[in-house]
Amino acid sequence: MSVRCQHLLIKHEGSRNPQSRRTGASTAGVGKESARKELEGFLEKALAGDDFAGMCQQRSDCGSFSNGGDLGNFTRGQMQKPFEDASFALKVGEISGIVDTDSGLHIIKRIA
């Protein structure tokens, strides 16, 4: 079984590669709690129905930002475990809470 998800990633100083793929800037000066607070604002907007893909294009630190955060289809074993668990627990159209991985903090939306 595979799922397809979009995600908005905010990297921080503790991320395994603290550099934004959107801007190229270092995130070494971004505290984890600061990143969490910013992501909470995006989560509130996403749950209110704002354009998730647009938010990903505007802010995500993942290279998928250019595709609206779309990671394409993936199966179990391809993503970091917390991300995988959250993705597979969602129903199509649902949005996760904040998910913490070695890459940073994410909001995930399952689209298929």
mmCIF file of C-alpha atoms in Angstrom:
data_model
loop_
_atom_site.group_PDB
_atom_site.id
_atom_site.type_symbol
_atom_site.label_atom_id
_atom_site.label_comp_id
_atom_site.label_asym_id
_atom_site.label_seq_id
_atom_site.Cartn_x
_atom_site.Cartn_y
_atom_site.Cartn_z
ATOM 1 C CA MET A 1 0.000 0.000 0.000
ATOM 2 C CA SER A 2 1.216 3.488 -0.794
ATOM 3 C CA VAL A 3 0.115 6.953 0.238
ATOM 4 C CA ARG A 4 0.653 10.346 -1.323
ATOM 5 C CA CYS A 5 1.245 13.357 0.872
ATOM 6 C CA GLN A 6 2.118 17.012 0.824
ATOM 7 C CA HIS A 7 4.090 18.455 3.705
ATOM 8 C CA LEU A 8 5.280 21.754 5.031
ATOM 9 C CA LEU A 9 8.700 21.402 6.660
ATOM 10 C CA ILE A 10 10.335 23.956 8.902
ATOM 11 C CA LYS A 11 13.957 23.172 9.660
ATOM 12 C CA HIS A 12 15.700 24.392 12.809
ATOM 13 C CA GLU A 13 19.093 24.346 14.461
ATOM 14 C CA GLY A 14 18.694 20.686 15.437
ATOM 15 C CA SER A 15 17.739 19.469 11.966
ATOM 16 C CA ARG A 16 20.102 16.899 10.481
ATOM 17 C CA ASN A 17 20.837 19.240 7.570
ATOM 18 C CA PRO A 18 20.022 22.754 8.797
ATOM 19 C CA GLN A 19 19.658 24.435 5.427
ATOM 20 C CA SER A 20 16.481 25.450 3.617
ATOM 21 C CA ARG A 21 16.064 23.839 0.205
ATOM 22 C CA ARG A 22 13.757 26.729 -0.716
ATOM 23 C CA THR A 23 16.116 29.606 0.051
ATOM 24 C CA GLY A 24 19.509 27.962 0.490
ATOM 25 C CA ALA A 25 19.853 29.787 3.811
ATOM 26 C CA SER A 26 21.147 28.141 6.972
ATOM 27 C CA THR A 27 18.572 27.359 9.650
ATOM 28 C CA ALA A 28 21.265 26.932 12.311
ATOM 29 C CA GLY A 29 20.009 30.067 14.073
ATOM 30 C CA VAL A 30 16.372 28.951 14.207
ATOM 31 C CA GLY A 31 15.389 27.481 17.568
ATOM 32 C CA LYS A 32 13.154 24.415 17.625
ATOM 33 C CA GLU A 33 10.472 26.173 19.677
ATOM 34 C CA SER A 34 10.512 29.137 17.311
ATOM 35 C CA ALA A 35 10.019 26.741 14.393
ATOM 36 C CA ARG A 36 7.191 24.991 16.281
ATOM 37 C CA LYS A 37 5.438 28.292 16.984
ATOM 38 C CA GLU A 38 5.654 29.326 13.334
ATOM 39 C CA LEU A 39 4.375 25.929 12.209
ATOM 40 C CA GLU A 40 1.449 26.147 14.646
ATOM 41 C CA GLY A 41 0.313 29.259 12.781
ATOM 42 C CA PHE A 42 0.414 27.396 9.464
ATOM 43 C CA LEU A 43 -1.414 24.446 11.023
ATOM 44 C CA GLU A 44 -4.203 26.729 12.199
ATOM 45 C CA LYS A 45 -4.557 28.163 8.686
ATOM 46 C CA ALA A 46 -4.464 24.700 7.086
ATOM 47 C CA LEU A 47 -7.178 23.383 9.393
ATOM 48 C CA ALA A 48 -9.270 26.465 8.559
ATOM 49 C CA GLY A 49 -9.100 25.500 4.881
ATOM 50 C CA ASP A 50 -6.348 27.765 3.561
ATOM 51 C CA ASP A 51 -4.476 26.597 0.459
ATOM 52 C CA PHE A 52 -2.038 23.993 1.780
ATOM 53 C CA ALA A 53 -0.007 23.770 -1.426
ATOM 54 C CA GLY A 54 0.321 27.549 -1.478
ATOM 55 C CA MET A 55 1.595 27.594 2.090
ATOM 56 C CA CYS A 56 4.153 24.911 1.212
ATOM 57 C CA GLN A 57 5.357 26.929 -1.772
ATOM 58 C CA GLN A 58 5.613 30.026 0.401
ATOM 59 C CA ARG A 59 7.403 28.553 3.413
ATOM 60 C CA SER A 60 8.477 24.889 3.315
ATOM 61 C CA ASP A 61 12.204 24.224 3.695
ATOM 62 C CA CYS A 62 11.920 20.963 1.709
ATOM 63 C CA GLY A 63 12.823 20.792 -1.961
ATOM 64 C CA SER A 64 9.224 19.691 -2.576
ATOM 65 C CA PHE A 65 8.143 23.312 -1.940
ATOM 66 C CA SER A 66 8.176 23.895 -5.703
ATOM 67 C CA ASN A 67 5.539 21.152 -6.119
ATOM 68 C CA GLY A 68 3.331 22.495 -3.345
ATOM 69 C CA GLY A 69 4.931 20.118 -0.855
ATOM 70 C CA ASP A 70 3.894 17.042 -2.878
ATOM 71 C CA LEU A 71 6.178 14.108 -2.127
ATOM 72 C CA GLY A 72 4.480 11.768 -4.588
ATOM 73 C CA ASN A 73 3.532 8.213 -3.694
ATOM 74 C CA PHE A 74 5.554 6.331 -1.098
ATOM 75 C CA THR A 75 5.328 3.079 0.792
ATOM 76 C CA ARG A 76 6.325 2.031 4.285
ATOM 77 C CA GLY A 77 10.069 2.080 4.833
ATOM 78 C CA GLN A 78 10.772 5.048 2.545
ATOM 79 C CA MET A 79 10.337 7.903 5.036
ATOM 80 C CA GLN A 80 11.561 8.536 8.553
ATOM 81 C CA LYS A 81 9.446 6.500 10.979
ATOM 82 C CA PRO A 82 7.549 9.380 12.674
ATOM 83 C CA PHE A 83 6.686 10.824 9.236
ATOM 84 C CA GLU A 84 5.665 7.421 7.907
ATOM 85 C CA ASP A 85 3.496 6.641 10.929
ATOM 86 C CA ALA A 86 1.704 9.991 10.723
ATOM 87 C CA SER A 87 1.194 9.724 6.955
ATOM 88 C CA PHE A 88 -0.297 6.233 7.052
ATOM 89 C CA ALA A 89 -2.545 7.126 10.007
ATOM 90 C CA LEU A 90 -4.225 9.925 8.035
ATOM 91 C CA LYS A 91 -7.266 9.485 5.830
ATOM 92 C CA VAL A 92 -7.244 11.178 2.427
ATOM 93 C CA GLY A 93 -7.794 14.908 2.946
ATOM 94 C CA GLU A 94 -6.758 14.887 6.600
ATOM 95 C CA ILE A 95 -3.988 17.061 8.024
ATOM 96 C CA SER A 96 -1.653 15.911 10.789
ATOM 97 C CA GLY A 97 -0.582 17.746 13.865
ATOM 98 C CA ILE A 98 3.071 18.731 14.100
ATOM 99 C CA VAL A 99 5.380 15.799 13.382
ATOM 100 C CA ASP A 100 8.961 15.904 14.665
ATOM 101 C CA THR A 101 11.661 14.100 12.628
ATOM 102 C CA ASP A 102 15.424 14.373 12.214
ATOM 103 C CA SER A 103 14.730 16.673 9.250
ATOM 104 C CA GLY A 104 12.714 19.180 11.279
ATOM 105 C CA LEU A 105 9.068 19.835 12.066
ATOM 106 C CA HIS A 106 6.329 18.977 9.576
ATOM 107 C CA ILE A 107 2.630 19.333 8.898
ATOM 108 C CA ILE A 108 1.445 16.535 6.618
ATOM 109 C CA LYS A 109 -1.636 16.393 4.403
ATOM 110 C CA ARG A 110 -2.574 13.066 2.859
ATOM 111 C CA ILE A 111 -3.816 13.543 -0.703
ATOM 112 C CA ALA A 112 -4.123 9.914 -1.882
#
